[in-house]
PDB file of C-alpha atoms in Angstrom:
ATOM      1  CA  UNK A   1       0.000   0.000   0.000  1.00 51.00           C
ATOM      2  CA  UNK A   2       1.493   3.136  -0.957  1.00 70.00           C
ATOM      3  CA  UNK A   3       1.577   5.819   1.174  1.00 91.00           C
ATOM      4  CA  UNK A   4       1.406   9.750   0.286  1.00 95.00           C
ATOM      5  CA  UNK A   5       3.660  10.498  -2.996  1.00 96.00           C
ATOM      6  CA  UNK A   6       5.163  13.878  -3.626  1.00 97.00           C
ATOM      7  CA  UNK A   7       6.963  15.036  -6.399  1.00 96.00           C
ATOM      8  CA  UNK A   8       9.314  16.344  -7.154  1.00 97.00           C
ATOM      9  CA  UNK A   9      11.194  15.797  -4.062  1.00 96.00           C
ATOM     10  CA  UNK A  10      13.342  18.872  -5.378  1.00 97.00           C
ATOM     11  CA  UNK A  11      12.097  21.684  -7.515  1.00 98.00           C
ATOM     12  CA  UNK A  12      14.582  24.450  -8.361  1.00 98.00           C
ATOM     13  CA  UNK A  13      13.171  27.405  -9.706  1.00 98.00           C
ATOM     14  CA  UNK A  14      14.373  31.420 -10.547  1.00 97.00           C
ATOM     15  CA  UNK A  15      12.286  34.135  -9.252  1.00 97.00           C
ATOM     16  CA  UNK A  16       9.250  34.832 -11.522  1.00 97.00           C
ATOM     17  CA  UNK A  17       8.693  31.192 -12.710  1.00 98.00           C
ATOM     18  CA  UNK A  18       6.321  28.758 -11.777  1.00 98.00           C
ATOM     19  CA  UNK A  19       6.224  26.239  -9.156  1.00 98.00           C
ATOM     20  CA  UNK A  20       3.779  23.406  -9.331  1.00 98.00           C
ATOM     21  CA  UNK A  21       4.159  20.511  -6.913  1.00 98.00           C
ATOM     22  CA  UNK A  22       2.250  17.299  -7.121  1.00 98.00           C
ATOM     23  CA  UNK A  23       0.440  15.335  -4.602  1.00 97.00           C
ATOM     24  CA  UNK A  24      -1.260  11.664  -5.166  1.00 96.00           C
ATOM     25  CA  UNK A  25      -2.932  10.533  -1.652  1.00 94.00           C
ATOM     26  CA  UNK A  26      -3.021   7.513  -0.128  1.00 91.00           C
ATOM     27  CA  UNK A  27      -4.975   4.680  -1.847  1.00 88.00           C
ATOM     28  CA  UNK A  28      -8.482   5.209  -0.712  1.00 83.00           C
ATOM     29  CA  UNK A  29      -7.798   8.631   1.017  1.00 86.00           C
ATOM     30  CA  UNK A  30     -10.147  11.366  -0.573  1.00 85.00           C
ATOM     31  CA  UNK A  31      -8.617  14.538   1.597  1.00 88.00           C
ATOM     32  CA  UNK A  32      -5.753  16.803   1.048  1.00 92.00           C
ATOM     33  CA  UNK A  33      -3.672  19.214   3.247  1.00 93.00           C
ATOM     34  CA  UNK A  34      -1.284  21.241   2.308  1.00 96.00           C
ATOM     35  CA  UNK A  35       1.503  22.065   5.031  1.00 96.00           C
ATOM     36  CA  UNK A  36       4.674  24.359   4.439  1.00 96.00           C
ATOM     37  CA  UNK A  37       7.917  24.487   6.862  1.00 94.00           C
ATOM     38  CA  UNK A  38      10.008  27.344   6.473  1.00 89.00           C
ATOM     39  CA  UNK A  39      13.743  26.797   7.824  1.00 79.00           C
ATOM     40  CA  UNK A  40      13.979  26.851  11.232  1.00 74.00           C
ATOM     41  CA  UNK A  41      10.074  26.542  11.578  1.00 78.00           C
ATOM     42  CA  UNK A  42       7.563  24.306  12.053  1.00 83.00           C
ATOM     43  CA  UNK A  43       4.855  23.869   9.624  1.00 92.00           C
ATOM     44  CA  UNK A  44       2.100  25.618   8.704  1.00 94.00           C
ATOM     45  CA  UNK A  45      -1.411  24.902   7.636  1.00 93.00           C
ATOM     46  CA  UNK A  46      -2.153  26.064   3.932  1.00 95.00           C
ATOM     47  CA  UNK A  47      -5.386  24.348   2.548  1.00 95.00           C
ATOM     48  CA  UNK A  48      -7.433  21.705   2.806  1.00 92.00           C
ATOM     49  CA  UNK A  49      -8.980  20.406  -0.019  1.00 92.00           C
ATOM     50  CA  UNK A  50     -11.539  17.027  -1.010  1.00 89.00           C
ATOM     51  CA  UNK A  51     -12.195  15.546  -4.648  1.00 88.00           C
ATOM     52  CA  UNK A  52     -12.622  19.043  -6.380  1.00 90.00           C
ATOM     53  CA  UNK A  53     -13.672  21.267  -3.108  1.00 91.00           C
ATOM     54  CA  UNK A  54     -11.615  23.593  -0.996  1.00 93.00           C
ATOM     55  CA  UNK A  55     -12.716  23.034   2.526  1.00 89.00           C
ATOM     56  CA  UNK A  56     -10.667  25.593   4.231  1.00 90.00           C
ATOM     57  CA  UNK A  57      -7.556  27.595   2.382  1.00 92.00           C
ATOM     58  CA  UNK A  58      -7.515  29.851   5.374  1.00 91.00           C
ATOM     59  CA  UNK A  59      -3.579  29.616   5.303  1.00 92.00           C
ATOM     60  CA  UNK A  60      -3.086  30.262   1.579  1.00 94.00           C
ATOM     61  CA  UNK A  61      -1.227  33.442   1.018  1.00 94.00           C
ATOM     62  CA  UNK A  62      -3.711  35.846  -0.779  1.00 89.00           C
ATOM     63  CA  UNK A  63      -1.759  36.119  -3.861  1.00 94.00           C
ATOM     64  CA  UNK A  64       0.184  33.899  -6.211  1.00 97.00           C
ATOM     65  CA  UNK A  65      -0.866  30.881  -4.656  1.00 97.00           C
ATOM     66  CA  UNK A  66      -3.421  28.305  -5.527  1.00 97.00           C
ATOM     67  CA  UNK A  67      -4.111  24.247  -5.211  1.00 97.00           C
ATOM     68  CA  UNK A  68      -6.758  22.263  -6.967  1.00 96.00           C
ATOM     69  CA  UNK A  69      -7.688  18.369  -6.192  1.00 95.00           C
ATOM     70  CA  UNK A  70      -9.412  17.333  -9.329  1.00 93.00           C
ATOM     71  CA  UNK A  71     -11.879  14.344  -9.704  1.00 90.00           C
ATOM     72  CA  UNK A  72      -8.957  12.479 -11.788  1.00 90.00           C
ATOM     73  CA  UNK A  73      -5.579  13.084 -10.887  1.00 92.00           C
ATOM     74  CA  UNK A  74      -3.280  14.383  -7.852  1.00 95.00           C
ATOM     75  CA  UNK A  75      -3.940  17.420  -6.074  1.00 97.00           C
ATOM     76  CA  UNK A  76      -1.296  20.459  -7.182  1.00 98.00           C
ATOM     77  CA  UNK A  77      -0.394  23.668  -5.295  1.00 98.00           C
ATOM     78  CA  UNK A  78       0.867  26.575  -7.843  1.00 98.00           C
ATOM     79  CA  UNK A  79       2.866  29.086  -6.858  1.00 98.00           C
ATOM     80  CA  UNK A  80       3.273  32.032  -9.560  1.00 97.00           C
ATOM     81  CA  UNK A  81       6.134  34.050 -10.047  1.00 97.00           C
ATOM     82  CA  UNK A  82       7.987  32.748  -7.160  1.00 97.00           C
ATOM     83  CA  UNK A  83       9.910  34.692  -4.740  1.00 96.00           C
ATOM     84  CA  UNK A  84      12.986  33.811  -2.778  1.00 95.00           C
ATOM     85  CA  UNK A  85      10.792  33.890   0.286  1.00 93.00           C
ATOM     86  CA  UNK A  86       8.588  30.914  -1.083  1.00 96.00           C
ATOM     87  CA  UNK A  87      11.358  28.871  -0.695  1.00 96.00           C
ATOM     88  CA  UNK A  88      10.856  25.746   2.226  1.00 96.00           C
ATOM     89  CA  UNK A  89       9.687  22.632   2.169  1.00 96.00           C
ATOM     90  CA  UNK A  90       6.039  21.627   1.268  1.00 98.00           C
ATOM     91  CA  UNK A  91       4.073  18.662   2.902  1.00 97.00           C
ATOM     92  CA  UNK A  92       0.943  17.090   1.877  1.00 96.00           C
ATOM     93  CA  UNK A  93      -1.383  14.620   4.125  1.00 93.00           C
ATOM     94  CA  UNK A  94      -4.191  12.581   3.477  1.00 91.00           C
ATOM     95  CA  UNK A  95      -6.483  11.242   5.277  1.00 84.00           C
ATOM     96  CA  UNK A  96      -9.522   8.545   4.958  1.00 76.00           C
ATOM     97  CA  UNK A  97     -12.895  10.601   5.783  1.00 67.00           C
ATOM     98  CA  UNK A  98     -13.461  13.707   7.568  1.00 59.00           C
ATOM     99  CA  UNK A  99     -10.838  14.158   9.939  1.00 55.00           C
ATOM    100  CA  UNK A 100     -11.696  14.662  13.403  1.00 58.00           C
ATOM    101  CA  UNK A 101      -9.390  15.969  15.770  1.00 50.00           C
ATOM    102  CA  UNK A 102      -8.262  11.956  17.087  1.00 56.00           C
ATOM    103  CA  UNK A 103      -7.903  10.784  12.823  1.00 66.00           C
ATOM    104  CA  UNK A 104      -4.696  10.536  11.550  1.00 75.00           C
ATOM    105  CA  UNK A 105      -2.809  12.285   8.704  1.00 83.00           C
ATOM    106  CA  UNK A 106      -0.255  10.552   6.812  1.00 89.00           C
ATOM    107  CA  UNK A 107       2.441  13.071   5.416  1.00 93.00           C
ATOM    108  CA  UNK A 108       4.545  12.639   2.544  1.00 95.00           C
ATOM    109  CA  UNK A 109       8.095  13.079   2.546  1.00 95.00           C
ATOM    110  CA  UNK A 110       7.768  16.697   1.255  1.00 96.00           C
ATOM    111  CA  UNK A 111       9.141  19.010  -1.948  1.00 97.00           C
ATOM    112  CA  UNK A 112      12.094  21.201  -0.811  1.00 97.00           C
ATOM    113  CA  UNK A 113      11.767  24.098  -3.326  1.00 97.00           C
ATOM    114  CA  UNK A 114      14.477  26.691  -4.007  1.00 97.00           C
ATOM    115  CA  UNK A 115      13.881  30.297  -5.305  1.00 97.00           C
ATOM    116  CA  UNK A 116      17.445  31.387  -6.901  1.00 95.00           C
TER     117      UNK A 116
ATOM    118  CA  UNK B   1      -4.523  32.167  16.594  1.00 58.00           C
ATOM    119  CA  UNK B   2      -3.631  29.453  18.729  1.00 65.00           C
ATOM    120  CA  UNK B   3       0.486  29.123  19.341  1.00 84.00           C
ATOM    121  CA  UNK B   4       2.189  26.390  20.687  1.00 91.00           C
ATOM    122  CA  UNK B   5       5.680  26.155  21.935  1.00 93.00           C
ATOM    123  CA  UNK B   6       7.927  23.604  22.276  1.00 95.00           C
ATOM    124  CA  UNK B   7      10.821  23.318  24.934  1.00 95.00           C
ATOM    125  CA  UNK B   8      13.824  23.355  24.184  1.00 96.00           C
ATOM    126  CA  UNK B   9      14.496  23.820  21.210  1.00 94.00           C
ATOM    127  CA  UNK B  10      17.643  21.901  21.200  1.00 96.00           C
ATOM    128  CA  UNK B  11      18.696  18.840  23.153  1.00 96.00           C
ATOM    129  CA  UNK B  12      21.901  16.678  22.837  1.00 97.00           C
ATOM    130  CA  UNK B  13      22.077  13.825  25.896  1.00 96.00           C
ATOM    131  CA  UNK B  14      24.016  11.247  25.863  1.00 97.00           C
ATOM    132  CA  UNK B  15      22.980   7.553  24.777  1.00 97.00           C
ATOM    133  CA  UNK B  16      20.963   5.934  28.136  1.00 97.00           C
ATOM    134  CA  UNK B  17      19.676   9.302  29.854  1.00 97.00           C
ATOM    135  CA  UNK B  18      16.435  10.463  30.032  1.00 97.00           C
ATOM    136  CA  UNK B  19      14.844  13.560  28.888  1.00 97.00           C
ATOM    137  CA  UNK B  20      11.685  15.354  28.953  1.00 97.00           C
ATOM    138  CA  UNK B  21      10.254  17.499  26.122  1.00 97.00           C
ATOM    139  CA  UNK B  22       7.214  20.422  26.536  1.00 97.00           C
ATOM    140  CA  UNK B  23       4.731  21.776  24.629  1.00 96.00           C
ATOM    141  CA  UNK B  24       2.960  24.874  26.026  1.00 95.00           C
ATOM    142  CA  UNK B  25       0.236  27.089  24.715  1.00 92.00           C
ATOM    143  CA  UNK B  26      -2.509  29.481  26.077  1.00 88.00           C
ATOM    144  CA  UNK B  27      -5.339  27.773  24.054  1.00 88.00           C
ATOM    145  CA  UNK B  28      -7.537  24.798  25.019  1.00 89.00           C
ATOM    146  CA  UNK B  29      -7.142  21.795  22.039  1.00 87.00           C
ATOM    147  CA  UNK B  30      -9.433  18.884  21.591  1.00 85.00           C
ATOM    148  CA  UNK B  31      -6.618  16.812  21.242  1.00 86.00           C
ATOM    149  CA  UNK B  32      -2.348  16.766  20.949  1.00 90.00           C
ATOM    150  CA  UNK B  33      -0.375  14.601  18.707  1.00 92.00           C
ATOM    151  CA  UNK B  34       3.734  14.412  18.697  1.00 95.00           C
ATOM    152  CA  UNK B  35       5.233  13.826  15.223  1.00 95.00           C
ATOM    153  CA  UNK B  36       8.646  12.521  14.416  1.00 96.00           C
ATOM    154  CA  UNK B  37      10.326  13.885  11.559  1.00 94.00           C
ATOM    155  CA  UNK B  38      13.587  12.701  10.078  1.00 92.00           C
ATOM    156  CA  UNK B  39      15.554  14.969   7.710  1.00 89.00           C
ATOM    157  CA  UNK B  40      14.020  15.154   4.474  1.00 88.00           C
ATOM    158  CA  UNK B  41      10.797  13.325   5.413  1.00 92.00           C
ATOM    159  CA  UNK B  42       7.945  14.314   6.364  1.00 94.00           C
ATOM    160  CA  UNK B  43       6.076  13.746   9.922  1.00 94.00           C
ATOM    161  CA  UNK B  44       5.467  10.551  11.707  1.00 93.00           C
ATOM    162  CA  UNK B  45       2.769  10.375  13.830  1.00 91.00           C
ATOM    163  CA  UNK B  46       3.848   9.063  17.209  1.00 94.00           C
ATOM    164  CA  UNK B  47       0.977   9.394  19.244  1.00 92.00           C
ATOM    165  CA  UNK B  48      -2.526  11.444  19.784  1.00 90.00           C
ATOM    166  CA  UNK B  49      -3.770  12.259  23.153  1.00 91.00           C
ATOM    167  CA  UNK B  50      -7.230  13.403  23.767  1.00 88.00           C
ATOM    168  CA  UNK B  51      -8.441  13.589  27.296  1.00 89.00           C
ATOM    169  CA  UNK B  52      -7.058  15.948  30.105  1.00 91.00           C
ATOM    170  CA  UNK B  53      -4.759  14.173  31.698  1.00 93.00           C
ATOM    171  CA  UNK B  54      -4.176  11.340  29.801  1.00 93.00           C
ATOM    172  CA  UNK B  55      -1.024   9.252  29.775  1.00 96.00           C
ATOM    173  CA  UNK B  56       0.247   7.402  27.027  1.00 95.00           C
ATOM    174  CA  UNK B  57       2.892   5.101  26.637  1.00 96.00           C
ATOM    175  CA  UNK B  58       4.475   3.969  23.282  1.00 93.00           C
ATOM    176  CA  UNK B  59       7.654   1.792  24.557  1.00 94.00           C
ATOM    177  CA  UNK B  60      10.176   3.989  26.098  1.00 96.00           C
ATOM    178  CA  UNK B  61       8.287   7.241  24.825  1.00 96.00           C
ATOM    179  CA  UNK B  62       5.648   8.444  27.862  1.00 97.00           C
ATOM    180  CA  UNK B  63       3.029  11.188  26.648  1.00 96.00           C
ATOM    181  CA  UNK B  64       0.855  13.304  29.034  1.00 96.00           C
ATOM    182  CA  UNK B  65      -1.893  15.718  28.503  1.00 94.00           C
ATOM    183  CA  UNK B  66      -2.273  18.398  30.413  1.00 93.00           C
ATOM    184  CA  UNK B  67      -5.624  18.435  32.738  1.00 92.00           C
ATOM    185  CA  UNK B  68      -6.480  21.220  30.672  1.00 91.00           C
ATOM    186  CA  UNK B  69      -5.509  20.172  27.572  1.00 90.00           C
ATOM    187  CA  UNK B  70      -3.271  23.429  26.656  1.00 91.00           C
ATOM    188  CA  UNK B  71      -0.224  21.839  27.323  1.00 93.00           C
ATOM    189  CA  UNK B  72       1.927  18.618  26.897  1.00 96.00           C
ATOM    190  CA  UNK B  73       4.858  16.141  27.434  1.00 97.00           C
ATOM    191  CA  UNK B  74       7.004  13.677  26.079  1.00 97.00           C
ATOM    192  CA  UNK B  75       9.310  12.143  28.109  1.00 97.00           C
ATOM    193  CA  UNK B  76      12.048   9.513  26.604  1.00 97.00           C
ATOM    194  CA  UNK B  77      13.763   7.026  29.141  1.00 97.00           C
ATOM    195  CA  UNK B  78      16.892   5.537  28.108  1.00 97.00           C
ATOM    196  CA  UNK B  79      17.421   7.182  25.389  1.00 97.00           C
ATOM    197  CA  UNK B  80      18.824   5.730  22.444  1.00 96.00           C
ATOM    198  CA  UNK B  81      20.657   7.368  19.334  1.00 96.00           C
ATOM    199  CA  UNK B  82      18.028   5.827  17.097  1.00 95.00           C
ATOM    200  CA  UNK B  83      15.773   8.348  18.720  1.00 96.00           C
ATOM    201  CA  UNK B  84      17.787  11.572  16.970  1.00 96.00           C
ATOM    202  CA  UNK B  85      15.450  13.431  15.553  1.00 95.00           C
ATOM    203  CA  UNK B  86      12.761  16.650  15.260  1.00 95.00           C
ATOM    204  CA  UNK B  87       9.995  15.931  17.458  1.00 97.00           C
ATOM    205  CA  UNK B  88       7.143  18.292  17.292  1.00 95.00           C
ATOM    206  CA  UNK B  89       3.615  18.632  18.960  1.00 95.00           C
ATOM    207  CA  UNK B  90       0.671  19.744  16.846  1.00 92.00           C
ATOM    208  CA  UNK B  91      -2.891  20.480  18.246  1.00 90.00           C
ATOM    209  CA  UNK B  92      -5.894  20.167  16.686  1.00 83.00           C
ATOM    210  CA  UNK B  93      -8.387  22.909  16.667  1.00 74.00           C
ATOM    211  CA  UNK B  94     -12.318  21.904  17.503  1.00 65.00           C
ATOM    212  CA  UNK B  95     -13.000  18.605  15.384  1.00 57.00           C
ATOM    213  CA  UNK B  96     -15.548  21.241  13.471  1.00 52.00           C
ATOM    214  CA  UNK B  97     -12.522  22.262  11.902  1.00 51.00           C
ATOM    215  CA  UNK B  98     -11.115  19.594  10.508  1.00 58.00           C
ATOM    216  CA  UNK B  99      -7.712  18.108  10.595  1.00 63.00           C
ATOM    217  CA  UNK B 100      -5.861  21.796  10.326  1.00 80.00           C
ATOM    218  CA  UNK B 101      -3.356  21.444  13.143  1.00 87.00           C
ATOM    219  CA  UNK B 102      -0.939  24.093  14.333  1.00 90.00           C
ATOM    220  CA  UNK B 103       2.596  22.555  15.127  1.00 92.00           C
ATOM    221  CA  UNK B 104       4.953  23.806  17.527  1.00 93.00           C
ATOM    222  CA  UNK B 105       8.677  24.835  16.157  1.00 92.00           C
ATOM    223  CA  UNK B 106      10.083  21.491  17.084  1.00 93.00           C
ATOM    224  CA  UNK B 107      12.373  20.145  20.314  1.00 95.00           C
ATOM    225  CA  UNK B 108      15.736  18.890  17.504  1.00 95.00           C
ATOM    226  CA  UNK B 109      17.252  15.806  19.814  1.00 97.00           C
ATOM    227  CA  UNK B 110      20.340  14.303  19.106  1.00 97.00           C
ATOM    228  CA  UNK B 111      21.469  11.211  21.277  1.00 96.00           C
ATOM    229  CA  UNK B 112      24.998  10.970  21.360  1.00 96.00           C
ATOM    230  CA  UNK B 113      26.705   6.902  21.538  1.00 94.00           C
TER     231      UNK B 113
END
């Protein structure tokens, strides 16, 4: 059973580009979050998303940054013209049903982007 | 916004002692869970803890919940260098919410042979 894939695992990028970083949940696990760690910080929520809803993107930076979780595919988070401060490590976590506060989120092993 | 912090930040112990990791905040959660990460991974989920004052145990690894749930312990005994790594504490806002979790900054533990 395979557990949360990310990818790329490393995404270089120059500022003004594009990031988009992939997502495919866990077999049978129909909920997304987003999570980003900044050096030196822990992470921080970004968005929660189901099969082509957005539950709560209440930590999504206003601007430049958006995800999507189609019906068909894995879920994507798009950053436009990326800035040097976008760069950290970004986790996604599934999870089975509506997670209540005792469910458990299985993380990926992240994409470290760079901003150069 | 709810905060949690994490105590300390650092901690390098030699192999066989024990040690005791905090996570504090000024908000009530409906429930605490401590992640491992390793570098380059992403989090493990170690344990959850829901009710005030609960104890968990998880081999050498003891979790508590504060009586009123806004604050939280791990404590390792005999610590081993297979337990380097970033521990962190995340609570979960009101189950209404979701699985959003705010995460502490991380205790980084290194066990020296």
């Amino acid at each position: 059973n395979a557990g949360v894939m990310q990818n790329p695992r490393h995404l270089v990028r120059r500022r003004g580009q594009e990031a988009r970083l992939r997502c495919s949940p866990m077999k049978g696990h129909s909920h997304v979050y987003w999570y980003r760690q900044l050096p030196e910080e822990g992470l921080k929520f970004m968005v929660y998303l189901q099969k082509e809803n957005i539950i709560d993107e209440s930590g999504m930076p206003k601007e430049r940054f958006s995800a999507e979780f189609p019906k068909e595919g894995p879920s994507i988070l798009r950053i436009q013209q990326v800035v040097r401060g976008d760069s950290a490590a970004y986790f996604c976590a599934s999870s089975p049903m509506w997670a209540t506060a005792n469910e458990k989120l299985f993380f990926g092993s992240g994409t470290q982007l760079s901003v150069l | 916004t709810q905060l949690l912090e994490q105590s300390p930040q650092f901690l390098s112990i030699q192999e066989g002692e024990n040690l005791t990791v905090y996570c504090n905040s000024s908000s009530v959660f409906s429930s605490l869970q401590w992640y491992r990460q390793e570098p380059g991974e992403g989090p493990v989920l170690l344990v959850t803890v829901v009710t005030g004052g609960e104890v968990k145990k998880l081999k050498r690894l003891t979790f508590q919940f504060g009586d009123a749930r806004k604050d939280s312990s791990l404590h390792i005994t005999a610590a081993q260098p297979g337990d380097t790594g970033l521990y962190l504490c995340a609570g979960a806002e009101r189950e209404t919410s979701g699985s959003r979790l705010t995460f502490g900054e991380g205790t980084q533990l290194t066990v020296n042979p």
